[in-house]
Coordinates of C-alpha atoms in Angstrom, one line a residue:
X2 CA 91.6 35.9 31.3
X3 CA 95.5 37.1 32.0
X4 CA 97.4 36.3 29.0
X5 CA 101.4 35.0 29.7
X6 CA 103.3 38.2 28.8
X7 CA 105.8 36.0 26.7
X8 CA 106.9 38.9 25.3
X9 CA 108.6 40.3 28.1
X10 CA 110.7 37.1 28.5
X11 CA 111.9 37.6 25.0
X12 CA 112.7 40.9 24.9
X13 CA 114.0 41.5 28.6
X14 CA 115.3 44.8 28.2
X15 CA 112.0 46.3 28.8
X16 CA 112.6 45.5 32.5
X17 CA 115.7 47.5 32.4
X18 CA 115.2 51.0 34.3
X19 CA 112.7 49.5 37.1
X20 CA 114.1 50.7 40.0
X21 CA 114.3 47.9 42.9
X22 CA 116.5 46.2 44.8
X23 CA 116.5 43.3 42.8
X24 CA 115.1 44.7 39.2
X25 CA 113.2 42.7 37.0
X26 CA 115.8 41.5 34.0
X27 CA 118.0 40.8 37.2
X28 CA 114.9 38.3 38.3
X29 CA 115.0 37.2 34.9
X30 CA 118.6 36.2 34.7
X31 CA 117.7 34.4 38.0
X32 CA 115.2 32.3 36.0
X33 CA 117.3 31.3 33.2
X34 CA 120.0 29.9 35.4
X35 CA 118.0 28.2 38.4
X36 CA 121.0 25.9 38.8
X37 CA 123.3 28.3 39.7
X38 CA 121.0 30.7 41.9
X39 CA 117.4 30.3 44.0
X40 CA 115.0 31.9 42.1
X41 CA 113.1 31.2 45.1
X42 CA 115.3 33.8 46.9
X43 CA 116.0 36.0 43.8
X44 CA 112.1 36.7 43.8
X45 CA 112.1 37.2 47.5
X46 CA 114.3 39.8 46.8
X47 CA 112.6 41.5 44.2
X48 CA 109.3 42.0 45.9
X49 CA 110.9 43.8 49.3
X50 CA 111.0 46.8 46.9
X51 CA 108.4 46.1 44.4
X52 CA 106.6 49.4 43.6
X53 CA 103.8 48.0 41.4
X54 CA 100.8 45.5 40.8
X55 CA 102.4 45.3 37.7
X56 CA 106.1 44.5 38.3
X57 CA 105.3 41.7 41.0
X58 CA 102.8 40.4 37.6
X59 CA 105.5 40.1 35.6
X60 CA 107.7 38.6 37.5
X61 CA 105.0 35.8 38.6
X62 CA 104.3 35.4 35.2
X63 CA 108.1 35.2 34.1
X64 CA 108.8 32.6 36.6
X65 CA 106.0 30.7 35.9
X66 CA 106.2 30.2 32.4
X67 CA 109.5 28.6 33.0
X68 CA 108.5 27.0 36.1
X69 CA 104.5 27.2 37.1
X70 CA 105.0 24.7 39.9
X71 CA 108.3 25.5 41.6
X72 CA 106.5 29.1 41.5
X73 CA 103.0 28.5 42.5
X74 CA 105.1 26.2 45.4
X75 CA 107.6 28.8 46.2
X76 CA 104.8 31.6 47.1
X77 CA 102.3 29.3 48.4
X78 CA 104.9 28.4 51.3
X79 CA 106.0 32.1 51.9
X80 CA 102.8 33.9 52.2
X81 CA 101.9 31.2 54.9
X82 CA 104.9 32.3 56.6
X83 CA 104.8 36.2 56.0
X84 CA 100.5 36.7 55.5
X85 CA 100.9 39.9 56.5
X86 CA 103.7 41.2 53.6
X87 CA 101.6 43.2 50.8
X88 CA 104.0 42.1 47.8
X89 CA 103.7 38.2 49.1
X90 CA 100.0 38.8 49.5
X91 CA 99.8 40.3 45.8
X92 CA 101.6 37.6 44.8
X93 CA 100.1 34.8 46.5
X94 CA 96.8 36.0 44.4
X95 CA 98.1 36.5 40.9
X96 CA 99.5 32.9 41.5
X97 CA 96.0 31.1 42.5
X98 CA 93.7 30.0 39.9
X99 CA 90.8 29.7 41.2
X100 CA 88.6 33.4 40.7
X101 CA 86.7 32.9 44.3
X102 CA 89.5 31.8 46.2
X103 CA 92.1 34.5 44.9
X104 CA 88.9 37.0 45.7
X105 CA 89.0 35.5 49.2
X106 CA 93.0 36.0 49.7
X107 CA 92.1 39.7 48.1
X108 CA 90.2 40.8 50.6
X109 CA 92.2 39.5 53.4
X110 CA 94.7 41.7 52.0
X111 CA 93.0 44.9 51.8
X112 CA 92.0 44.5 55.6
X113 CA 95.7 44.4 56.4
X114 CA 96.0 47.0 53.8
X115 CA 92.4 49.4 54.1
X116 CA 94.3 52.3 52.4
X117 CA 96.8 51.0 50.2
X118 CA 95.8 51.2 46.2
X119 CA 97.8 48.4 45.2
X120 CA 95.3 46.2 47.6
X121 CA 92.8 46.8 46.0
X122 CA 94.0 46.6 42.4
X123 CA 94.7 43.4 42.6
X124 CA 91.2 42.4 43.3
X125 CA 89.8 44.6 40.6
X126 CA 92.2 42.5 38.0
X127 CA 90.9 39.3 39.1
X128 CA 87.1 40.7 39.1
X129 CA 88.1 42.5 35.9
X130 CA 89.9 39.2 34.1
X131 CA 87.2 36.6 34.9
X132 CA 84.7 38.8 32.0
X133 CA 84.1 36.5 29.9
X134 CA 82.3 37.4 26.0
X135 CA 78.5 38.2 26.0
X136 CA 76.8 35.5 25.3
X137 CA 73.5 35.4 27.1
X138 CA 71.7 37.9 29.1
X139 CA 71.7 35.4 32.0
X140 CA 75.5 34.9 32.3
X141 CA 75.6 38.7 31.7
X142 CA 73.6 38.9 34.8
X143 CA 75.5 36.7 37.4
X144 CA 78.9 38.5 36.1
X145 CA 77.5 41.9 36.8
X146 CA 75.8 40.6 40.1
X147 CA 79.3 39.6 41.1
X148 CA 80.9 43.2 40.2
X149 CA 77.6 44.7 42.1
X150 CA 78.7 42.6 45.2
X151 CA 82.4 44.1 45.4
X152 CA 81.1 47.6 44.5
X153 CA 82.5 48.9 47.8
X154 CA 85.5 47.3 47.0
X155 CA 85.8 49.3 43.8
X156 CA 84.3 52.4 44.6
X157 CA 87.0 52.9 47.8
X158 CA 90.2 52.0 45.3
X159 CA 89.0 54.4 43.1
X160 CA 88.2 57.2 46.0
X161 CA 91.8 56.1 46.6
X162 CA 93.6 56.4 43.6
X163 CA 91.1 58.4 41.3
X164 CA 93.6 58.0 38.2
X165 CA 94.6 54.8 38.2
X166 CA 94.6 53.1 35.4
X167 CA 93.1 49.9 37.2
X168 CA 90.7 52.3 39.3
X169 CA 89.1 53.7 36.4
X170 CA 88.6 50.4 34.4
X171 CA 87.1 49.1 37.9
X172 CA 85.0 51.9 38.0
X173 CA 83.9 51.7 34.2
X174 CA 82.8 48.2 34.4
X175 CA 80.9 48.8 38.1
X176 CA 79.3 51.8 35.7
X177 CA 77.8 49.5 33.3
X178 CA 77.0 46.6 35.4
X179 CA 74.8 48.8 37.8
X180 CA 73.6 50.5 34.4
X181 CA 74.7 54.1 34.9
X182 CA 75.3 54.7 31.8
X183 CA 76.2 58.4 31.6
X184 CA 78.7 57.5 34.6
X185 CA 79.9 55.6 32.7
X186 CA 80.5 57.9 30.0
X187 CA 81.8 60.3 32.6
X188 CA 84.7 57.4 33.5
X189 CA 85.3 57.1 29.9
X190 CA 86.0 60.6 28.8
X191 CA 88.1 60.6 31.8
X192 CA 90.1 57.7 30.7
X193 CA 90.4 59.3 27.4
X194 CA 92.1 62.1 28.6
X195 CA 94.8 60.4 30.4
X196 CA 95.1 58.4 27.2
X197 CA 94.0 55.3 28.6
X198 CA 93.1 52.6 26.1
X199 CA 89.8 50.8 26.5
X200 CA 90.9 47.6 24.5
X201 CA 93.8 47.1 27.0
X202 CA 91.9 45.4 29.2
X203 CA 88.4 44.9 27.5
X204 CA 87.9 42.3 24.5
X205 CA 85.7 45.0 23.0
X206 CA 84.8 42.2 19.5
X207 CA 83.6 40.3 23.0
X208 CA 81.4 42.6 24.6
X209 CA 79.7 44.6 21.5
X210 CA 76.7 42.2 21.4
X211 CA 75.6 43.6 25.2
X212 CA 73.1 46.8 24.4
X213 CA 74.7 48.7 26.9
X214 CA 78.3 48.7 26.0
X215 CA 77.4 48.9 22.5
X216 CA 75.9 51.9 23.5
X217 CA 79.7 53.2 25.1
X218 CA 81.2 52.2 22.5
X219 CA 79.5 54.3 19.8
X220 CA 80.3 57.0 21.9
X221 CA 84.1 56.2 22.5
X222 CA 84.3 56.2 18.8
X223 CA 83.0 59.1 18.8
X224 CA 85.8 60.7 21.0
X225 CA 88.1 59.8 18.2
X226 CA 88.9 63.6 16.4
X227 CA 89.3 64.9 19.9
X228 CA 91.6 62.3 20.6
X229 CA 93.8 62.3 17.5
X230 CA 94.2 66.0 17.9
X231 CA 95.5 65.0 21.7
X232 CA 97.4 62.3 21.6
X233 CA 96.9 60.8 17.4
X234 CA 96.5 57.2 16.8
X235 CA 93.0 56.5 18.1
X236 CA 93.8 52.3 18.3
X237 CA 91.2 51.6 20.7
X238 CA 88.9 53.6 19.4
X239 CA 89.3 51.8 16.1
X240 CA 89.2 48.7 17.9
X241 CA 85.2 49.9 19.1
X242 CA 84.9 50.6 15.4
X243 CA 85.6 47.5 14.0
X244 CA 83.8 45.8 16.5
X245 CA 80.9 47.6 16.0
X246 CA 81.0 47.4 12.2
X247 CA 81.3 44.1 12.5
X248 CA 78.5 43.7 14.7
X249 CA 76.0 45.7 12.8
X250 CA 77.2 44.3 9.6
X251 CA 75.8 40.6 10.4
X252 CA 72.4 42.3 11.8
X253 CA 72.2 44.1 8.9
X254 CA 71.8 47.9 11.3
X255 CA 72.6 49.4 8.0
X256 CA 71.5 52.6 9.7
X257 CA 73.5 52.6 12.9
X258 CA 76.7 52.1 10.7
X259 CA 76.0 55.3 8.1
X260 CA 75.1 57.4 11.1
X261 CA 78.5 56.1 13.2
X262 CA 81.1 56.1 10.6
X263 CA 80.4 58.6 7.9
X264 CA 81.1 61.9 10.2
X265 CA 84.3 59.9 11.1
X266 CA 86.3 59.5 8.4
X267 CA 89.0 58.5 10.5
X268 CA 87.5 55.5 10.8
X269 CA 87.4 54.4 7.0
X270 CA 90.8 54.1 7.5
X271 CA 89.6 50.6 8.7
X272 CA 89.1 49.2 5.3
X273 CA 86.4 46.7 7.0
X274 CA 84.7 49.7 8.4
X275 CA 85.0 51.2 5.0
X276 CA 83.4 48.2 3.1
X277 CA 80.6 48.5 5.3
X278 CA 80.0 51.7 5.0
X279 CA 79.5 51.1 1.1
X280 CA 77.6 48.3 1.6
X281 CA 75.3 50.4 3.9
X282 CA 74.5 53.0 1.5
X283 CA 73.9 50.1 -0.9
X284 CA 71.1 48.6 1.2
X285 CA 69.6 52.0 2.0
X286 CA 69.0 53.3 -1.5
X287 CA 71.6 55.8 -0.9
X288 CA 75.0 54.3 -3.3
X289 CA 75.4 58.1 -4.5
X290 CA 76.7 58.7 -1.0
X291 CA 78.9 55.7 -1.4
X292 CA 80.1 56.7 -4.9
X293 CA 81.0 60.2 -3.6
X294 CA 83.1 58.6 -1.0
X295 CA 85.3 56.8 -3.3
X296 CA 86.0 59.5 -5.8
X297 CA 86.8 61.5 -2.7
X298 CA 90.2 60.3 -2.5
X299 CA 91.7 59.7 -6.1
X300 CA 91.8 58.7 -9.4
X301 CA 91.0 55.2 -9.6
X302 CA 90.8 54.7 -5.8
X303 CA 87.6 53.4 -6.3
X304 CA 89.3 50.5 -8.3
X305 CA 91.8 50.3 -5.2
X306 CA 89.0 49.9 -2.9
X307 CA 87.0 47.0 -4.8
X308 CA 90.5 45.1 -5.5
X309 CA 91.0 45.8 -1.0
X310 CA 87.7 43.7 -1.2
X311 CA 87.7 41.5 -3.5
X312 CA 91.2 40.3 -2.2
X313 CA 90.6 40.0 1.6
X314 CA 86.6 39.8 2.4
X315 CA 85.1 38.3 -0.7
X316 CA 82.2 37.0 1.4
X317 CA 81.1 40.0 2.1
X318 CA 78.8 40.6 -1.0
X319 CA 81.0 42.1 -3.2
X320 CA 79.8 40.9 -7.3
X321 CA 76.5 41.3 -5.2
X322 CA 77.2 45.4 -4.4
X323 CA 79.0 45.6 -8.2
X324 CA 76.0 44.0 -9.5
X325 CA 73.3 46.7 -8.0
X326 CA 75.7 50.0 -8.9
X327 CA 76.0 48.9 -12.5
X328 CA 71.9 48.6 -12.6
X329 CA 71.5 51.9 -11.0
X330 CA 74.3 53.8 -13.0
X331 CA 75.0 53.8 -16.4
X332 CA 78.9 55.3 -17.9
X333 CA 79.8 56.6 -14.5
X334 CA 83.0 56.4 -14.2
X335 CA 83.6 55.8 -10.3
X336 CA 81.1 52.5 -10.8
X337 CA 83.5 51.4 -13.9
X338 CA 86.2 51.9 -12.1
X339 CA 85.2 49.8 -9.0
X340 CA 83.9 46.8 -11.8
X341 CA 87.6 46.7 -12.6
X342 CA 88.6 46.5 -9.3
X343 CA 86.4 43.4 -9.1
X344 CA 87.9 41.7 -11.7
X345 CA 90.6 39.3 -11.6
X346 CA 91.1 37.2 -14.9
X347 CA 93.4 38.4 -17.0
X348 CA 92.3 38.4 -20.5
X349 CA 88.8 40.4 -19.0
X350 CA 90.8 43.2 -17.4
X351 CA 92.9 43.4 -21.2
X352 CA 89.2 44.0 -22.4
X353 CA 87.7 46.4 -19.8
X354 CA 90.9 48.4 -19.3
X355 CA 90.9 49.3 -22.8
X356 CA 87.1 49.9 -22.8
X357 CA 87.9 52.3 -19.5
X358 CA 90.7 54.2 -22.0
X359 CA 87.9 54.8 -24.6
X360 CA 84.9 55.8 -22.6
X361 CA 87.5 58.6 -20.1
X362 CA 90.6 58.7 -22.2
X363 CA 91.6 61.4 -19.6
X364 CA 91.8 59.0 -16.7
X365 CA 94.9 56.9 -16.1
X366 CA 93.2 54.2 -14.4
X367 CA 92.3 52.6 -18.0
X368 CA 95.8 52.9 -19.0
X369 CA 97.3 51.3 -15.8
X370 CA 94.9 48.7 -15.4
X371 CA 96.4 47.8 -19.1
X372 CA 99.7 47.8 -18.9
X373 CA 99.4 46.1 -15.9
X374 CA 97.3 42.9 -16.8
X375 CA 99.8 42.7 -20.0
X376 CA 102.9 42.4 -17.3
X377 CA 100.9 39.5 -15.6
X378 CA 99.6 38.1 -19.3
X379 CA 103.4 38.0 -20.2
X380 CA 104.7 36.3 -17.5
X381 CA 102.4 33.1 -18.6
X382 CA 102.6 33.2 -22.2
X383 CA 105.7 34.1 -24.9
X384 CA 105.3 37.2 -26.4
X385 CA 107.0 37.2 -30.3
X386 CA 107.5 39.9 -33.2
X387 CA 105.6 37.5 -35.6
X388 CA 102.2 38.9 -37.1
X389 CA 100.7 35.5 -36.5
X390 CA 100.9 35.8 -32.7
X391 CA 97.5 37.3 -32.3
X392 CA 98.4 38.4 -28.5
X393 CA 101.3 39.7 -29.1
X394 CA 100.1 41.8 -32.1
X395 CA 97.3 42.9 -29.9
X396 CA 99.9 44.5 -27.4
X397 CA 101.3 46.0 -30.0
X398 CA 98.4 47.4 -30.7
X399 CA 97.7 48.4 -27.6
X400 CA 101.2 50.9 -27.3
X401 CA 99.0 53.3 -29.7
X402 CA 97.2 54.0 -26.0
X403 CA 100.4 54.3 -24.6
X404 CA 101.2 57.0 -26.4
X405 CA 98.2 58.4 -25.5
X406 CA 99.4 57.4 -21.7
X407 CA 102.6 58.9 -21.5
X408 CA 101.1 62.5 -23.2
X409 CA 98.8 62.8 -20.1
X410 CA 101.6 61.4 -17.5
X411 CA 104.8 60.4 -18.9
X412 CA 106.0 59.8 -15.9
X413 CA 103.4 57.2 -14.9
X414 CA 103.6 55.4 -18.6
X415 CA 106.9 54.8 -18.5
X416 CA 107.1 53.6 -15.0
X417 CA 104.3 51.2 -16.2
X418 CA 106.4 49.9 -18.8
X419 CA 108.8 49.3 -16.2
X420 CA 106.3 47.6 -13.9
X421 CA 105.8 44.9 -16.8
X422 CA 109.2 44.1 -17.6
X423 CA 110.4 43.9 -13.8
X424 CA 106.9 41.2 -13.3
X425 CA 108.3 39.7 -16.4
X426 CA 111.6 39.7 -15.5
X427 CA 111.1 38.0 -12.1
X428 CA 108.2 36.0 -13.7
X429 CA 111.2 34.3 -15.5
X430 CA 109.9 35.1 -19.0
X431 CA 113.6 36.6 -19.7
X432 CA 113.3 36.5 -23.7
X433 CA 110.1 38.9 -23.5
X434 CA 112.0 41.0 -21.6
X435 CA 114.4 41.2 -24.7
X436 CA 112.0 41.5 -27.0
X437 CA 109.7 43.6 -25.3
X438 CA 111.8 46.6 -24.5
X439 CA 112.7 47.6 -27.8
X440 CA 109.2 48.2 -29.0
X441 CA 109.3 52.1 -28.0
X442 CA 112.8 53.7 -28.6
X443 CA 112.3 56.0 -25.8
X444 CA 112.1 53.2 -23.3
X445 CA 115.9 52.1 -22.5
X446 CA 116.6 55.7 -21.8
X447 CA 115.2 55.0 -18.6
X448 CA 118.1 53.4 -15.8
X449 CA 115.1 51.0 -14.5
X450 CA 114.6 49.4 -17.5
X451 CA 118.2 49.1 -19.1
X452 CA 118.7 47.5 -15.3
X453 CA 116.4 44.7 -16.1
X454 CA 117.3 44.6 -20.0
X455 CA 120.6 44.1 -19.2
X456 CA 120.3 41.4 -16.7
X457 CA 117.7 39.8 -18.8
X458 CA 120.6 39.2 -21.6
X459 CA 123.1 38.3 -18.5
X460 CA 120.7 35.3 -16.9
X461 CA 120.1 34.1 -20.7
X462 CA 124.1 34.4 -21.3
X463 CA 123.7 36.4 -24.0
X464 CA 127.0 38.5 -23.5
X465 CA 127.0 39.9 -26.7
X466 CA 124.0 42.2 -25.9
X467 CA 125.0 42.3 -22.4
X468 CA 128.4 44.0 -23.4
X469 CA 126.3 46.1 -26.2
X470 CA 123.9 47.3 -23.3
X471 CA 127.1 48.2 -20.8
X472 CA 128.1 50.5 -24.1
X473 CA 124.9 52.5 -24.4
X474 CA 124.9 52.9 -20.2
X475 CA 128.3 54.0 -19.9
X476 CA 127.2 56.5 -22.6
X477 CA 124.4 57.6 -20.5
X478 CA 126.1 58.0 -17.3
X479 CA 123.9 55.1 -15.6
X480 CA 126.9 53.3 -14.7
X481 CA 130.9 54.0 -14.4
X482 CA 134.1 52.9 -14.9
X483 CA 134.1 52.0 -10.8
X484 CA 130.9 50.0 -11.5
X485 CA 132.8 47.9 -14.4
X486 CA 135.8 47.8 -12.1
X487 CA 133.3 46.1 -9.5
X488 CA 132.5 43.3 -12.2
X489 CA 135.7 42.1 -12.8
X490 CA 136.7 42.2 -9.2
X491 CA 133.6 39.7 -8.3
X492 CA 134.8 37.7 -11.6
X493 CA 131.8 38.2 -13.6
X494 CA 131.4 35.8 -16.5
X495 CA 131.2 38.6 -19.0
X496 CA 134.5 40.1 -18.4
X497 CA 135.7 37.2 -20.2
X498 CA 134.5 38.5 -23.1
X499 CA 136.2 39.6 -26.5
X500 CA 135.2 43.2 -25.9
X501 CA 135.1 43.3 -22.3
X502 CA 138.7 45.2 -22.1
X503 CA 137.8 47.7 -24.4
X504 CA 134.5 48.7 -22.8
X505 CA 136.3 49.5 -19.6
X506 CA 139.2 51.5 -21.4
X507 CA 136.3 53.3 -22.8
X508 CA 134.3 54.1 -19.6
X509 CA 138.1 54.9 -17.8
X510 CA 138.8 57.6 -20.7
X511 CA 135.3 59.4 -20.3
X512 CA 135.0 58.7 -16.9
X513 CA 134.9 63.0 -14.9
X514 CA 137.1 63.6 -11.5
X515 CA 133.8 63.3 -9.7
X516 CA 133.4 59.2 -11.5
X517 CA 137.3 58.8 -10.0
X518 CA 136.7 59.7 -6.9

């Protein structure tokens, strides 16, 4: 069914540049103030010039979501005055709700109108609009029966306007309901070209369960390389995807899903699609396939993949596909990196992260996953200096593989590090923060981390350390004398401080003409 186009009531300035004698965000204005102008007569206005199917629509529709009776009324009178006006007539059929009888006030108008386009548009929308989802063969039938009746219809509007958008999803359906499916195929390459998406119009998650259109969509989806080289985001075509992935995936066509998606890879940027594709391999004996996939990307994306899943389709098998590559593969490191992904307590990814560091010490998934879980561990529990905190002696412990860490990617490590104080930071934990920083010397060299070290010590009111910390980043050119300057102009706490003056007469005397300016 037509859907209100609410959006162009919100944002009205897509009317602007229609070029009519009334345009459509003057109609619009006319709406919102129906006390102080007819709309009635505002509308009247609008449709002498009316160009398109599509203006006249979205003015009906404008008007009636404001109003559906004063409009349905309005129209209703006119077109019995003026039944032989084209934009009254297209009007007076967007506005009636029943399918047969707006059919019937169709076809009056394309005998007043035998070689006008925008006649017969109007009727292919409502033919077009009443497809409802597949549900049965039977209602399947009596829908295409009723598209097979106004065939000549449809066939003359496309002779007629042979590029029309309307025309050639008139023609498409007529295709499949008389079951010529290469003509169909035909009308769809043709469509493709002029860039002409499918889902516009057709609910394709609605229609994939019918054979046939199952069939055109595996072949639209196939269309998709020469389409991104033409025009680049394939959206409908990725809209077929997903709707065939979807399908297949709950009757298990584990088949039809490797041989659609695999030579597409523009597809698996549908993580869904993706999943399924693993999932398929998985079923058909073939996980190596599935394996290669994943390490096809990066590093650990096969931990990025698994935590995708885990996190937004759980139901779709996942301990279950985890389960049969840890049978089937043994120290492989693109199946240990996808268990990790499909863990999710914390004290379990402490373990296997480190056990990832010792069985591929070259890899820096072990080391993230690591650094990582001890950001979340910390923003739950207190972290201390004393032996007799087992955790917290453990993370300790745990730097020695940081050290390994930042020798294969410094970069990376210490950006971790960051990472754990900033979740600890905003986790609330502000005394690990304080603590936790000073473990590695090297650390508060970094701006990131003296950032949150520093306002660590200012939320706890520690001004002492706050004013010590100000010292060491004036000394490292992370902040200036301007910065200070700011503080005590927004009348920071710590510029009350006994040391406060002296720090800025500091950072004034070092400050370079470039600070000054």
């Amino acid at each position: 069914m037509r859907n209100l186009k609410l959006y162009l009531i919100v944002l009205a300035v897509l009317f602007a540049g229609t070029v009519n004698a009334i345009s459509l965000d003057e109609f619009y204005e006319a709406v919102l103030n129906p006390d102080s102008i007819s709309v009635g007569a505002e509308f009247n206005k609008f449709l002498q010039e009316a160009e398109t199917v599509e203006d006249i629509d979205d003015a009906v529709q404008t008007w009636s979501s404001y109003d559906d009776n004063a409009c349905r009324d309005w129209i209703t009178k006119a077109y019995k005055k003026h039944k032989t006006d084209r934009n009254l007539g297209i009007a007076r059929v967007l506005v009636e709700t029943d399918p047969a009888a707006a059919q019937k006030l169709a076809k009056k108008l394309i005998i007043l109108n035998r070689k006008d386009p925008l006649a017969y548009q109007v009727l292919v929308m409502n033919l077009l609009t009443q497809l409802a989802p597949y549900l049965n063969a039977e209602d399947w039938f009596y829908y295409n029966g009723d598209l097979i009746k106004h065939s000549s219809y449809i066939k003359r509007y496309y002779d007629l306007a042979p590029e029309a958008d309307w025309a050639l999803f008139g023609k498409l359906a007529l295709d499949m309901a008389q079951n010529r499916f290469q003509d169909a195929r035909d009308t769809l390459q043709k469509m493709a070209g002029f860039n002409i998406q499918l889902n516009r119009i057709f609910a394709l998650g609605d229609l994939v369960a019918d054979p046939g259109w199952r069939e055109l969509m595996q072949y639209y989806v196939g269309l998709i390389p020469e389409h991104v080289q033409s025009y680049g985001d394939p959206e409908a075509m990725l809209d077929a995807a997903s709707a065939l992935s979807s399908y297949w995936s709950e009757q298990e066509e584990w088949t039809s899903i490797v041989d659609t998606f695999a030579p597409i890879p523009e597809t698996l940027d549908l993580g869904e699609v993706f999943i399924d594709l693993l999932i398929a391999y998985d079923k058909l004996g073939r996980n190596q396939e599935g394996l290669d996939l994943m390490a096809g990307y990066s590093d650990g994306a096969a931990a990025e993949i698994i935590t995708w899943w885990r996190t937004n389709y759980p139901e779709k098998g996942l301990q279950e596909y985890i389960d049969s590559l840890r049978q089937e593969f043994n120290a492989n490191p693109v199946v240990d990196a996808a268990y990790l992904g499909s863990l999710s307590e914390t004290t379990q990814l402490l373990n296997e992260g480190r056990n990832y560091c010792a069985a591929y010490p070259e890899a820096l998934l072990g080391y993230k996953t690591l650094f990582s879980s001890w950001g979340e561990f910390f923003t739950k529990e207190s972290y201390s200096n004393a032996e007799t905190d087992i955790a917290s002696a453990d993370f300790r412990a745990d730097l020695e593989l940081w050290d390994d860490y930042a020798l294969l990617n410094e970069e990376e490590a210490i950006l971790s590090i960051q990472n754990l104080l900033e979740r600890i930071y905003y986790g609330e934990k502000l005394v690990n923060a304080t603590l936790i920083y000073t473990l590695r010397p090297s650390w508060i060299e970094t701006p990131g981390i003296q950032f949150l070290a520093v306002n660590s010590f200012f939320n706890l009111a520690d001004y002492d350390s706050v004013i010590r910390l100000l010292n060491y980043m004036v000394d490292a050119k992370t902040i200036s004398a301007k910065d200070l300057e700011q503080l005590a102009t927004d009348e920071n706490p710590v510029c009350a401080h006994k040391d406060w003056q002296s720090l800025l007469d500091y950072a004034r005397s070092i400050a370079t003409p470039d600070e000054d300016n």
